[in-house]
Amino acid sequence: MSDLTNYNPSQREAVTFGEGPLLVLAGPGSGKTFTITQRILYLIHEKQIPPQKLLVITFTREAAVSMRQRFLQISPQHTTVNFGTFHSCFYQILLRSGRVSPGNILNEKQKKELIYPVLKKIKARNALSATDLPELAKNLLTAIGYYKNTGDLQSSMDRLPEDWKNDFAQVYSGYEEARKRIRGLDFDDMLKECEELLQKDDALRAYWQNLFSYILIDEFQDINKVQYEIVRMLAGKGDHLFIVGDDDQSIYRFRGANIGNILGFEKVFPEAKVVRLEQNYRSTQNILNAANEVIVNNTERKEKRLWTENEEG
């Protein structure tokens, strides 16, 4: 373990937190990754949690790889800590349960090949040209994915050209029929399948809850409704749930991210503790003052104000 004097007071509070759900509101440049990796070390050395019982989830593959590398630089012997993205972790649940095999996962090219015949079938009614097909397929697949992740039909249709909105239901059902015919799953299906599996199978849900003693999640502000529901099931009562995010940095609403997940965390887990990382190590105070004055105007946010010991600049 690092000397506790290496942490600022908020980082120390987060790293050494005891039992119960913890929400860490980490402003930009506040040492978020440092805090997460030190928390992992604390759980291993001070709480005596076996490394393989820790699950660390972040938003992108690049972030997961980077986080793992950062951790192994300070603790190279603990290679069994589980780092992954939401999709890679949920894929393992489906894989081990027999609900999916590696050959079933659809890439973007395969998804377009499935939806092309569906679009061509209604081509005459919508005056679809061959040159329009790739871009239209992309738009419709985006709308389908958004609907699967949010269940919000109107917002999904808003992403479509006006003359295709009335055909969305037909396109959706046609694509789903084609996908199921070859037993294919796209990334959005993986989330829905995992959610349904954990909801219906009590024994399987208990198995995965017991497999991981602690769950640490980064970039929590960018997860969608389905991802959150799976996390809630995996976490059980949430006693060992360590959430890190920043509502001021939520940028993926167009992809289904729901900022309400982080804003309402304490309602879902009433025993949750909130720690704010507000000390910035990256910028000058003048920059932070300007940023604070802008972001304070957001209507959906948790209060925090960045500050630094750096020079004015």
PDB file of C-alpha atoms in Angstrom:
ATOM      1  CA  MET A   1       0.000   0.000   0.000  1.00  0.00           C
ATOM      2  CA  SER A   2       1.036   3.589  -0.630  1.00  0.00           C
ATOM      3  CA  ASP A   3       1.611   5.894   2.304  1.00  0.00           C
ATOM      4  CA  LEU A   4      -1.744   7.518   3.099  1.00  0.00           C
ATOM      5  CA  THR A   5      -0.028  10.916   3.035  1.00  0.00           C
ATOM      6  CA  ASN A   6       0.147  10.528  -0.771  1.00  0.00           C
ATOM      7  CA  TYR A   7      -3.612  11.124  -0.934  1.00  0.00           C
ATOM      8  CA  ASN A   8      -5.531  14.325  -0.485  1.00  0.00           C
ATOM      9  CA  PRO A   9      -8.288  14.085   2.184  1.00  0.00           C
ATOM     10  CA  SER A  10     -11.064  13.211  -0.301  1.00  0.00           C
ATOM     11  CA  GLN A  11      -8.973  10.588  -2.048  1.00  0.00           C
ATOM     12  CA  ARG A  12      -8.053   9.075   1.315  1.00  0.00           C
ATOM     13  CA  GLU A  13     -11.728   8.925   2.301  1.00  0.00           C
ATOM     14  CA  ALA A  14     -12.628   7.137  -0.930  1.00  0.00           C
ATOM     15  CA  VAL A  15      -9.690   4.720  -0.902  1.00  0.00           C
ATOM     16  CA  THR A  16     -10.146   3.646   2.726  1.00  0.00           C
ATOM     17  CA  PHE A  17     -13.963   3.602   2.758  1.00  0.00           C
ATOM     18  CA  GLY A  18     -15.474   0.741   4.732  1.00  0.00           C
ATOM     19  CA  GLU A  19     -18.762  -1.045   4.038  1.00  0.00           C
ATOM     20  CA  GLY A  20     -21.707   0.107   1.936  1.00  0.00           C
ATOM     21  CA  PRO A  21     -22.231   1.698  -1.482  1.00  0.00           C
ATOM     22  CA  LEU A  22     -19.894   4.566  -2.334  1.00  0.00           C
ATOM     23  CA  LEU A  23     -20.365   7.194  -5.045  1.00  0.00           C
ATOM     24  CA  VAL A  24     -17.200   9.109  -5.923  1.00  0.00           C
ATOM     25  CA  LEU A  25     -17.938  12.301  -7.844  1.00  0.00           C
ATOM     26  CA  ALA A  26     -14.617  12.845  -9.590  1.00  0.00           C
ATOM     27  CA  GLY A  27     -14.073  16.165 -11.330  1.00  0.00           C
ATOM     28  CA  PRO A  28     -11.695  16.312 -14.296  1.00  0.00           C
ATOM     29  CA  GLY A  29      -8.016  16.186 -13.381  1.00  0.00           C
ATOM     30  CA  SER A  30      -8.795  15.138  -9.800  1.00  0.00           C
ATOM     31  CA  GLY A  31      -6.829  11.871  -9.774  1.00  0.00           C
ATOM     32  CA  LYS A  32      -9.730   9.578 -10.548  1.00  0.00           C
ATOM     33  CA  THR A  33      -7.697   6.673 -11.959  1.00  0.00           C
ATOM     34  CA  PHE A  34      -5.165   6.996  -9.137  1.00  0.00           C
ATOM     35  CA  THR A  35      -8.002   6.757  -6.617  1.00  0.00           C
ATOM     36  CA  ILE A  36      -9.508   3.670  -8.258  1.00  0.00           C
ATOM     37  CA  THR A  37      -6.207   1.797  -8.508  1.00  0.00           C
ATOM     38  CA  GLN A  38      -5.321   2.665  -4.914  1.00  0.00           C
ATOM     39  CA  ARG A  39      -8.762   1.482  -3.808  1.00  0.00           C
ATOM     40  CA  ILE A  40      -8.067  -1.881  -5.463  1.00  0.00           C
ATOM     41  CA  LEU A  41      -4.756  -2.123  -3.618  1.00  0.00           C
ATOM     42  CA  TYR A  42      -6.456  -1.207  -0.342  1.00  0.00           C
ATOM     43  CA  LEU A  43      -9.075  -3.925  -0.768  1.00  0.00           C
ATOM     44  CA  ILE A  44      -6.387  -6.536  -1.493  1.00  0.00           C
ATOM     45  CA  HIS A  45      -3.921  -5.580   1.228  1.00  0.00           C
ATOM     46  CA  GLU A  46      -6.075  -4.135   3.996  1.00  0.00           C
ATOM     47  CA  LYS A  47      -9.384  -5.933   3.471  1.00  0.00           C
ATOM     48  CA  GLN A  48      -7.701  -9.176   2.389  1.00  0.00           C
ATOM     49  CA  ILE A  49      -9.996  -9.525  -0.651  1.00  0.00           C
ATOM     50  CA  PRO A  50      -8.617 -12.074  -3.158  1.00  0.00           C
ATOM     51  CA  PRO A  51      -7.710 -10.218  -6.386  1.00  0.00           C
ATOM     52  CA  GLN A  52      -9.864 -12.527  -8.518  1.00  0.00           C
ATOM     53  CA  LYS A  53     -12.915 -11.477  -6.467  1.00  0.00           C
ATOM     54  CA  LEU A  54     -12.619  -7.877  -7.693  1.00  0.00           C
ATOM     55  CA  LEU A  55     -14.481  -6.714 -10.802  1.00  0.00           C
ATOM     56  CA  VAL A  56     -13.483  -3.369 -12.339  1.00  0.00           C
ATOM     57  CA  ILE A  57     -15.750  -2.143 -15.150  1.00  0.00           C
ATOM     58  CA  THR A  58     -15.231   0.896 -17.339  1.00  0.00           C
ATOM     59  CA  PHE A  59     -16.841   2.275 -20.458  1.00  0.00           C
ATOM     60  CA  THR A  60     -14.481   1.560 -23.357  1.00  0.00           C
ATOM     61  CA  ARG A  61     -11.983  -1.167 -24.179  1.00  0.00           C
ATOM     62  CA  GLU A  62      -9.187   1.401 -24.320  1.00  0.00           C
ATOM     63  CA  ALA A  63     -10.064   2.662 -20.834  1.00  0.00           C
ATOM     64  CA  ALA A  64     -10.178  -0.878 -19.436  1.00  0.00           C
ATOM     65  CA  VAL A  65      -6.767  -1.715 -20.919  1.00  0.00           C
ATOM     66  CA  SER A  66      -5.296   1.560 -19.650  1.00  0.00           C
ATOM     67  CA  MET A  67      -6.720   1.034 -16.164  1.00  0.00           C
ATOM     68  CA  ARG A  68      -5.293  -2.492 -15.988  1.00  0.00           C
ATOM     69  CA  GLN A  69      -1.888  -1.281 -17.146  1.00  0.00           C
ATOM     70  CA  ARG A  70      -1.877   1.520 -14.579  1.00  0.00           C
ATOM     71  CA  PHE A  71      -2.743  -0.939 -11.832  1.00  0.00           C
ATOM     72  CA  LEU A  72      -0.148  -3.536 -12.838  1.00  0.00           C
ATOM     73  CA  GLN A  73       2.538  -0.850 -12.844  1.00  0.00           C
ATOM     74  CA  ILE A  74       2.056  -0.456  -9.104  1.00  0.00           C
ATOM     75  CA  SER A  75       1.104  -4.071  -8.341  1.00  0.00           C
ATOM     76  CA  PRO A  76       2.470  -6.390 -11.071  1.00  0.00           C
ATOM     77  CA  GLN A  77       1.812  -9.574  -9.096  1.00  0.00           C
ATOM     78  CA  HIS A  78      -1.971  -9.123  -8.954  1.00  0.00           C
ATOM     79  CA  THR A  79      -2.805 -10.149 -12.514  1.00  0.00           C
ATOM     80  CA  THR A  80      -6.074 -11.883 -11.565  1.00  0.00           C
ATOM     81  CA  VAL A  81      -8.022  -8.672 -10.875  1.00  0.00           C
ATOM     82  CA  ASN A  82     -10.857  -8.588 -13.429  1.00  0.00           C
ATOM     83  CA  PHE A  83     -10.824  -5.514 -15.678  1.00  0.00           C
ATOM     84  CA  GLY A  84     -13.292  -5.121 -18.534  1.00  0.00           C
ATOM     85  CA  THR A  85     -15.988  -3.142 -20.299  1.00  0.00           C
ATOM     86  CA  PHE A  86     -19.697  -3.575 -19.698  1.00  0.00           C
ATOM     87  CA  HIS A  87     -19.999  -5.563 -22.901  1.00  0.00           C
ATOM     88  CA  SER A  88     -17.007  -7.821 -22.252  1.00  0.00           C
ATOM     89  CA  CYS A  89     -18.174  -8.613 -18.699  1.00  0.00           C
ATOM     90  CA  PHE A  90     -21.758  -9.288 -19.700  1.00  0.00           C
ATOM     91  CA  TYR A  91     -20.550 -11.351 -22.647  1.00  0.00           C
ATOM     92  CA  GLN A  92     -18.731 -13.649 -20.217  1.00  0.00           C
ATOM     93  CA  ILE A  93     -21.960 -14.169 -18.280  1.00  0.00           C
ATOM     94  CA  LEU A  94     -23.787 -15.137 -21.472  1.00  0.00           C
ATOM     95  CA  LEU A  95     -20.909 -17.293 -22.678  1.00  0.00           C
ATOM     96  CA  ARG A  96     -20.621 -19.285 -19.462  1.00  0.00           C
ATOM     97  CA  SER A  97     -24.378 -19.782 -19.321  1.00  0.00           C
ATOM     98  CA  GLY A  98     -24.465 -21.146 -22.866  1.00  0.00           C
ATOM     99  CA  ARG A  99     -26.642 -18.326 -24.173  1.00  0.00           C
ATOM    100  CA  VAL A 100     -24.058 -17.206 -26.720  1.00  0.00           C
ATOM    101  CA  SER A 101     -21.038 -18.527 -28.591  1.00  0.00           C
ATOM    102  CA  PRO A 102     -18.179 -16.509 -30.153  1.00  0.00           C
ATOM    103  CA  GLY A 103     -19.560 -17.032 -33.657  1.00  0.00           C
ATOM    104  CA  ASN A 104     -22.922 -15.510 -32.763  1.00  0.00           C
ATOM    105  CA  ILE A 105     -21.699 -11.932 -32.239  1.00  0.00           C
ATOM    106  CA  LEU A 106     -22.580  -9.670 -35.147  1.00  0.00           C
ATOM    107  CA  ASN A 107     -20.209  -6.975 -36.369  1.00  0.00           C
ATOM    108  CA  GLU A 108     -21.360  -3.815 -38.137  1.00  0.00           C
ATOM    109  CA  LYS A 109     -20.970  -5.329 -41.602  1.00  0.00           C
ATOM    110  CA  GLN A 110     -23.082  -8.348 -40.690  1.00  0.00           C
ATOM    111  CA  LYS A 111     -25.769  -6.144 -39.169  1.00  0.00           C
ATOM    112  CA  LYS A 112     -26.016  -4.158 -42.401  1.00  0.00           C
ATOM    113  CA  GLU A 113     -26.209  -7.355 -44.428  1.00  0.00           C
ATOM    114  CA  LEU A 114     -29.194  -8.410 -42.307  1.00  0.00           C
ATOM    115  CA  ILE A 115     -31.045  -5.121 -42.578  1.00  0.00           C
ATOM    116  CA  TYR A 116     -30.426  -4.458 -46.301  1.00  0.00           C
ATOM    117  CA  PRO A 117     -33.071  -6.986 -47.491  1.00  0.00           C
ATOM    118  CA  VAL A 118     -35.569  -5.538 -45.026  1.00  0.00           C
ATOM    119  CA  LEU A 119     -35.057  -2.041 -46.422  1.00  0.00           C
ATOM    120  CA  LYS A 120     -35.143  -3.206 -50.025  1.00  0.00           C
ATOM    121  CA  LYS A 121     -38.458  -4.945 -49.363  1.00  0.00           C
ATOM    122  CA  ILE A 122     -40.074  -1.594 -48.675  1.00  0.00           C
ATOM    123  CA  LYS A 123     -37.907   0.278 -51.170  1.00  0.00           C
ATOM    124  CA  ALA A 124     -40.660   1.192 -53.629  1.00  0.00           C
ATOM    125  CA  ARG A 125     -42.789   2.848 -51.001  1.00  0.00           C
ATOM    126  CA  ASN A 126     -39.908   5.044 -49.819  1.00  0.00           C
ATOM    127  CA  ALA A 127     -38.123   5.652 -53.145  1.00  0.00           C
ATOM    128  CA  LEU A 128     -34.881   4.216 -51.797  1.00  0.00           C
ATOM    129  CA  SER A 129     -31.875   4.442 -54.105  1.00  0.00           C
ATOM    130  CA  ALA A 130     -28.859   2.140 -53.947  1.00  0.00           C
ATOM    131  CA  THR A 131     -26.614   5.044 -53.030  1.00  0.00           C
ATOM    132  CA  ASP A 132     -28.833   5.902 -50.047  1.00  0.00           C
ATOM    133  CA  LEU A 133     -28.819   2.367 -48.675  1.00  0.00           C
ATOM    134  CA  PRO A 134     -25.602   2.325 -46.555  1.00  0.00           C
ATOM    135  CA  GLU A 135     -26.309   5.612 -44.782  1.00  0.00           C
ATOM    136  CA  LEU A 136     -29.964   4.749 -44.234  1.00  0.00           C
ATOM    137  CA  ALA A 137     -29.026   1.337 -42.856  1.00  0.00           C
ATOM    138  CA  LYS A 138     -26.617   3.004 -40.450  1.00  0.00           C
ATOM    139  CA  ASN A 139     -29.304   5.423 -39.236  1.00  0.00           C
ATOM    140  CA  LEU A 140     -31.871   2.686 -38.755  1.00  0.00           C
ATOM    141  CA  LEU A 141     -29.445   0.412 -36.919  1.00  0.00           C
ATOM    142  CA  THR A 142     -28.577   3.328 -34.632  1.00  0.00           C
ATOM    143  CA  ALA A 143     -32.275   3.867 -33.908  1.00  0.00           C
ATOM    144  CA  ILE A 144     -32.776   0.140 -33.277  1.00  0.00           C
ATOM    145  CA  GLY A 145     -29.832   0.093 -30.871  1.00  0.00           C
ATOM    146  CA  TYR A 146     -31.088   3.171 -29.057  1.00  0.00           C
ATOM    147  CA  TYR A 147     -34.520   1.594 -28.652  1.00  0.00           C
ATOM    148  CA  LYS A 148     -33.052  -1.638 -27.275  1.00  0.00           C
ATOM    149  CA  ASN A 149     -31.009   0.301 -24.723  1.00  0.00           C
ATOM    150  CA  THR A 150     -33.657   2.773 -23.602  1.00  0.00           C
ATOM    151  CA  GLY A 151     -37.103   1.480 -24.563  1.00  0.00           C
ATOM    152  CA  ASP A 152     -37.850   5.052 -25.688  1.00  0.00           C
ATOM    153  CA  LEU A 153     -39.684   4.616 -29.001  1.00  0.00           C
ATOM    154  CA  GLN A 154     -40.243   8.284 -29.757  1.00  0.00           C
ATOM    155  CA  SER A 155     -36.616   9.295 -29.209  1.00  0.00           C
ATOM    156  CA  SER A 156     -35.515   6.352 -31.318  1.00  0.00           C
ATOM    157  CA  MET A 157     -37.783   7.418 -34.205  1.00  0.00           C
ATOM    158  CA  ASP A 158     -36.554  11.012 -33.914  1.00  0.00           C
ATOM    159  CA  ARG A 159     -33.207   9.735 -35.222  1.00  0.00           C
ATOM    160  CA  LEU A 160     -34.768   8.713 -38.547  1.00  0.00           C
ATOM    161  CA  PRO A 161     -35.523  10.563 -41.790  1.00  0.00           C
ATOM    162  CA  GLU A 162     -39.112  11.764 -41.775  1.00  0.00           C
ATOM    163  CA  ASP A 163     -40.242   9.441 -44.574  1.00  0.00           C
ATOM    164  CA  TRP A 164     -39.008   6.356 -42.699  1.00  0.00           C
ATOM    165  CA  LYS A 165     -40.510   6.992 -39.277  1.00  0.00           C
ATOM    166  CA  ASN A 166     -43.754   5.215 -40.070  1.00  0.00           C
ATOM    167  CA  ASP A 167     -41.792   2.158 -41.179  1.00  0.00           C
ATOM    168  CA  PHE A 168     -39.642   1.845 -38.081  1.00  0.00           C
ATOM    169  CA  ALA A 169     -41.761  -0.912 -36.525  1.00  0.00           C
ATOM    170  CA  GLN A 170     -41.626  -2.945 -39.730  1.00  0.00           C
ATOM    171  CA  VAL A 171     -37.883  -2.437 -40.099  1.00  0.00           C
ATOM    172  CA  TYR A 172     -37.299  -3.354 -36.459  1.00  0.00           C
ATOM    173  CA  SER A 173     -39.336  -6.573 -36.636  1.00  0.00           C
ATOM    174  CA  GLY A 174     -37.745  -7.521 -39.957  1.00  0.00           C
ATOM    175  CA  TYR A 175     -34.240  -7.039 -38.611  1.00  0.00           C
ATOM    176  CA  GLU A 176     -35.061  -9.007 -35.457  1.00  0.00           C
ATOM    177  CA  GLU A 177     -36.492 -11.892 -37.473  1.00  0.00           C
ATOM    178  CA  ALA A 178     -33.371 -12.025 -39.636  1.00  0.00           C
ATOM    179  CA  ARG A 179     -31.078 -11.840 -36.611  1.00  0.00           C
ATOM    180  CA  LYS A 180     -32.868 -14.590 -34.715  1.00  0.00           C
ATOM    181  CA  ARG A 181     -32.969 -16.796 -37.795  1.00  0.00           C
ATOM    182  CA  ILE A 182     -29.172 -17.062 -37.699  1.00  0.00           C
ATOM    183  CA  ARG A 183     -29.055 -16.881 -33.861  1.00  0.00           C
ATOM    184  CA  GLY A 184     -26.986 -13.700 -34.087  1.00  0.00           C
ATOM    185  CA  LEU A 185     -26.530 -11.159 -31.317  1.00  0.00           C
ATOM    186  CA  ASP A 186     -25.380  -7.577 -31.671  1.00  0.00           C
ATOM    187  CA  PHE A 187     -23.857  -5.643 -28.772  1.00  0.00           C
ATOM    188  CA  ASP A 188     -27.214  -4.235 -27.720  1.00  0.00           C
ATOM    189  CA  ASP A 189     -28.757  -7.708 -27.687  1.00  0.00           C
ATOM    190  CA  MET A 190     -25.965  -8.889 -25.410  1.00  0.00           C
ATOM    191  CA  LEU A 191     -27.081  -6.381 -22.780  1.00  0.00           C
ATOM    192  CA  LYS A 192     -30.767  -7.290 -23.080  1.00  0.00           C
ATOM    193  CA  GLU A 193     -30.041 -11.027 -23.021  1.00  0.00           C
ATOM    194  CA  CYS A 194     -27.878 -10.638 -19.933  1.00  0.00           C
ATOM    195  CA  GLU A 195     -30.517  -8.567 -18.167  1.00  0.00           C
ATOM    196  CA  GLU A 196     -33.254 -11.110 -18.906  1.00  0.00           C
ATOM    197  CA  LEU A 197     -31.023 -14.022 -17.886  1.00  0.00           C
ATOM    198  CA  LEU A 198     -30.176 -12.532 -14.497  1.00  0.00           C
ATOM    199  CA  GLN A 199     -33.792 -11.512 -13.897  1.00  0.00           C
ATOM    200  CA  LYS A 200     -35.190 -14.978 -14.553  1.00  0.00           C
ATOM    201  CA  ASP A 201     -32.497 -17.264 -13.117  1.00  0.00           C
ATOM    202  CA  ASP A 202     -32.169 -16.778  -9.362  1.00  0.00           C
ATOM    203  CA  ALA A 203     -29.435 -19.399  -8.988  1.00  0.00           C
ATOM    204  CA  LEU A 204     -27.343 -17.902 -11.768  1.00  0.00           C
ATOM    205  CA  ARG A 205     -27.776 -14.394 -10.372  1.00  0.00           C
ATOM    206  CA  ALA A 206     -26.657 -15.603  -6.924  1.00  0.00           C
ATOM    207  CA  TYR A 207     -23.644 -17.325  -8.493  1.00  0.00           C
ATOM    208  CA  TRP A 208     -22.408 -14.124 -10.130  1.00  0.00           C
ATOM    209  CA  GLN A 209     -23.139 -12.047  -7.033  1.00  0.00           C
ATOM    210  CA  ASN A 210     -21.014 -14.420  -4.976  1.00  0.00           C
ATOM    211  CA  LEU A 211     -18.247 -14.589  -7.577  1.00  0.00           C
ATOM    212  CA  PHE A 212     -17.279 -10.934  -7.051  1.00  0.00           C
ATOM    213  CA  SER A 213     -16.833  -9.523  -3.563  1.00  0.00           C
ATOM    214  CA  TYR A 214     -16.426  -5.939  -4.787  1.00  0.00           C
ATOM    215  CA  ILE A 215     -17.532  -4.187  -7.969  1.00  0.00           C
ATOM    216  CA  LEU A 216     -15.837  -0.944  -9.018  1.00  0.00           C
ATOM    217  CA  ILE A 217     -17.329   1.028 -11.922  1.00  0.00           C
ATOM    218  CA  ASP A 218     -15.735   3.958 -13.750  1.00  0.00           C
ATOM    219  CA  GLU A 219     -17.465   6.568 -15.973  1.00  0.00           C
ATOM    220  CA  PHE A 220     -20.786   5.771 -14.338  1.00  0.00           C
ATOM    221  CA  GLN A 221     -22.398   8.882 -15.809  1.00  0.00           C
ATOM    222  CA  ASP A 222     -22.320   7.309 -19.277  1.00  0.00           C
ATOM    223  CA  ILE A 223     -24.113   4.010 -18.648  1.00  0.00           C
ATOM    224  CA  ASN A 224     -27.596   3.352 -19.952  1.00  0.00           C
ATOM    225  CA  LYS A 225     -30.718   1.913 -18.344  1.00  0.00           C
ATOM    226  CA  VAL A 226     -29.999  -1.732 -19.202  1.00  0.00           C
ATOM    227  CA  GLN A 227     -26.392  -1.561 -17.997  1.00  0.00           C
ATOM    228  CA  TYR A 228     -27.560  -0.046 -14.722  1.00  0.00           C
ATOM    229  CA  GLU A 229     -30.163  -2.759 -14.170  1.00  0.00           C
ATOM    230  CA  ILE A 230     -27.524  -5.462 -14.684  1.00  0.00           C
ATOM    231  CA  VAL A 231     -25.148  -3.706 -12.288  1.00  0.00           C
ATOM    232  CA  ARG A 232     -27.890  -3.521  -9.672  1.00  0.00           C
ATOM    233  CA  MET A 233     -28.520  -7.256  -9.971  1.00  0.00           C
ATOM    234  CA  LEU A 234     -24.825  -8.140  -9.790  1.00  0.00           C
ATOM    235  CA  ALA A 235     -24.312  -5.855  -6.799  1.00  0.00           C
ATOM    236  CA  GLY A 236     -27.208  -7.247  -4.772  1.00  0.00           C
ATOM    237  CA  LYS A 237     -27.677  -4.937  -1.793  1.00  0.00           C
ATOM    238  CA  GLY A 238     -24.819  -2.801  -3.102  1.00  0.00           C
ATOM    239  CA  ASP A 239     -22.780  -3.124   0.087  1.00  0.00           C
ATOM    240  CA  HIS A 240     -19.587  -3.521  -1.935  1.00  0.00           C
ATOM    241  CA  LEU A 241     -20.330  -1.200  -4.834  1.00  0.00           C
ATOM    242  CA  PHE A 242     -17.757   1.510  -5.625  1.00  0.00           C
ATOM    243  CA  ILE A 243     -19.023   3.948  -8.264  1.00  0.00           C
ATOM    244  CA  VAL A 244     -16.915   6.661  -9.880  1.00  0.00           C
ATOM    245  CA  GLY A 245     -18.293   9.264 -12.266  1.00  0.00           C
ATOM    246  CA  ASP A 246     -18.978  12.910 -12.979  1.00  0.00           C
ATOM    247  CA  ASP A 247     -22.436  14.117 -13.951  1.00  0.00           C
ATOM    248  CA  ASP A 248     -20.790  17.234 -15.456  1.00  0.00           C
ATOM    249  CA  GLN A 249     -18.982  15.037 -17.993  1.00  0.00           C
ATOM    250  CA  SER A 250     -21.978  13.055 -19.271  1.00  0.00           C
ATOM    251  CA  ILE A 251     -21.687  13.196 -23.062  1.00  0.00           C
ATOM    252  CA  TYR A 252     -23.298   9.994 -24.359  1.00  0.00           C
ATOM    253  CA  ARG A 253     -27.011  10.739 -24.006  1.00  0.00           C
ATOM    254  CA  PHE A 254     -27.287  10.452 -27.801  1.00  0.00           C
ATOM    255  CA  ARG A 255     -26.229   6.808 -27.336  1.00  0.00           C
ATOM    256  CA  GLY A 256     -28.705   6.086 -24.567  1.00  0.00           C
ATOM    257  CA  ALA A 257     -26.715   7.156 -21.502  1.00  0.00           C
ATOM    258  CA  ASN A 258     -29.019   8.164 -18.665  1.00  0.00           C
ATOM    259  CA  ILE A 259     -27.636  10.826 -16.336  1.00  0.00           C
ATOM    260  CA  GLY A 260     -30.427   9.917 -13.912  1.00  0.00           C
ATOM    261  CA  ASN A 261     -28.426   6.822 -12.969  1.00  0.00           C
ATOM    262  CA  ILE A 262     -25.792   8.891 -11.203  1.00  0.00           C
ATOM    263  CA  LEU A 263     -28.121  11.677 -10.044  1.00  0.00           C
ATOM    264  CA  GLY A 264     -30.492   9.139  -8.463  1.00  0.00           C
ATOM    265  CA  PHE A 265     -27.875   6.761  -7.052  1.00  0.00           C
ATOM    266  CA  GLU A 266     -28.650   7.666  -3.458  1.00  0.00           C
ATOM    267  CA  LYS A 267     -32.363   6.991  -3.974  1.00  0.00           C
ATOM    268  CA  VAL A 268     -31.621   3.478  -5.218  1.00  0.00           C
ATOM    269  CA  PHE A 269     -29.043   2.908  -2.474  1.00  0.00           C
ATOM    270  CA  PRO A 270     -30.177   5.031   0.511  1.00  0.00           C
ATOM    271  CA  GLU A 271     -27.155   3.984   2.579  1.00  0.00           C
ATOM    272  CA  ALA A 272     -24.743   5.311  -0.041  1.00  0.00           C
ATOM    273  CA  LYS A 273     -21.913   7.624   0.926  1.00  0.00           C
ATOM    274  CA  VAL A 274     -20.853  10.387  -1.485  1.00  0.00           C
ATOM    275  CA  VAL A 275     -17.259  11.605  -1.755  1.00  0.00           C
ATOM    276  CA  ARG A 276     -16.337  14.549  -3.979  1.00  0.00           C
ATOM    277  CA  LEU A 277     -12.917  14.760  -5.647  1.00  0.00           C
ATOM    278  CA  GLU A 278     -12.692  18.505  -6.290  1.00  0.00           C
ATOM    279  CA  GLN A 279      -8.952  19.188  -6.110  1.00  0.00           C
ATOM    280  CA  ASN A 280      -7.624  19.504  -9.649  1.00  0.00           C
ATOM    281  CA  TYR A 281      -4.008  18.687 -10.538  1.00  0.00           C
ATOM    282  CA  ARG A 282      -4.128  19.560 -14.230  1.00  0.00           C
ATOM    283  CA  SER A 283      -5.174  23.190 -14.655  1.00  0.00           C
ATOM    284  CA  THR A 284      -4.556  26.658 -13.276  1.00  0.00           C
ATOM    285  CA  GLN A 285      -7.075  28.318 -10.994  1.00  0.00           C
ATOM    286  CA  ASN A 286      -8.106  30.843 -13.659  1.00  0.00           C
ATOM    287  CA  ILE A 287      -9.163  28.003 -15.952  1.00  0.00           C
ATOM    288  CA  LEU A 288     -11.052  26.285 -13.147  1.00  0.00           C
ATOM    289  CA  ASN A 289     -12.803  29.521 -12.165  1.00  0.00           C
ATOM    290  CA  ALA A 290     -14.071  29.933 -15.717  1.00  0.00           C
ATOM    291  CA  ALA A 291     -15.130  26.285 -15.932  1.00  0.00           C
ATOM    292  CA  ASN A 292     -16.941  26.474 -12.595  1.00  0.00           C
ATOM    293  CA  GLU A 293     -18.893  29.566 -13.663  1.00  0.00           C
ATOM    294  CA  VAL A 294     -20.049  27.829 -16.843  1.00  0.00           C
ATOM    295  CA  ILE A 295     -20.953  24.420 -15.430  1.00  0.00           C
ATOM    296  CA  VAL A 296     -22.861  25.803 -12.449  1.00  0.00           C
ATOM    297  CA  ASN A 297     -25.630  26.749 -14.888  1.00  0.00           C
ATOM    298  CA  ASN A 298     -26.452  23.097 -15.583  1.00  0.00           C
ATOM    299  CA  THR A 299     -29.842  22.223 -14.124  1.00  0.00           C
ATOM    300  CA  GLU A 300     -29.137  18.493 -13.680  1.00  0.00           C
ATOM    301  CA  ARG A 301     -25.992  18.124 -11.594  1.00  0.00           C
ATOM    302  CA  LYS A 302     -24.596  17.427  -8.158  1.00  0.00           C
ATOM    303  CA  GLU A 303     -22.838  20.367  -6.569  1.00  0.00           C
ATOM    304  CA  LYS A 304     -19.049  20.467  -6.644  1.00  0.00           C
ATOM    305  CA  ARG A 305     -16.492  23.165  -7.315  1.00  0.00           C
ATOM    306  CA  LEU A 306     -13.024  22.440  -8.681  1.00  0.00           C
ATOM    307  CA  TRP A 307      -9.997  24.069  -7.096  1.00  0.00           C
ATOM    308  CA  THR A 308      -6.239  23.682  -7.338  1.00  0.00           C
ATOM    309  CA  GLU A 309      -3.036  24.443  -5.498  1.00  0.00           C
ATOM    310  CA  ASN A 310      -1.430  25.313  -8.848  1.00  0.00           C
ATOM    311  CA  GLU A 311      -0.534  28.897  -9.643  1.00  0.00           C
ATOM    312  CA  GLU A 312      -3.131  31.335 -10.963  1.00  0.00           C
ATOM    313  CA  GLY A 313      -1.795  31.102 -14.537  1.00  0.00           C
TER     314      GLY A 313
END
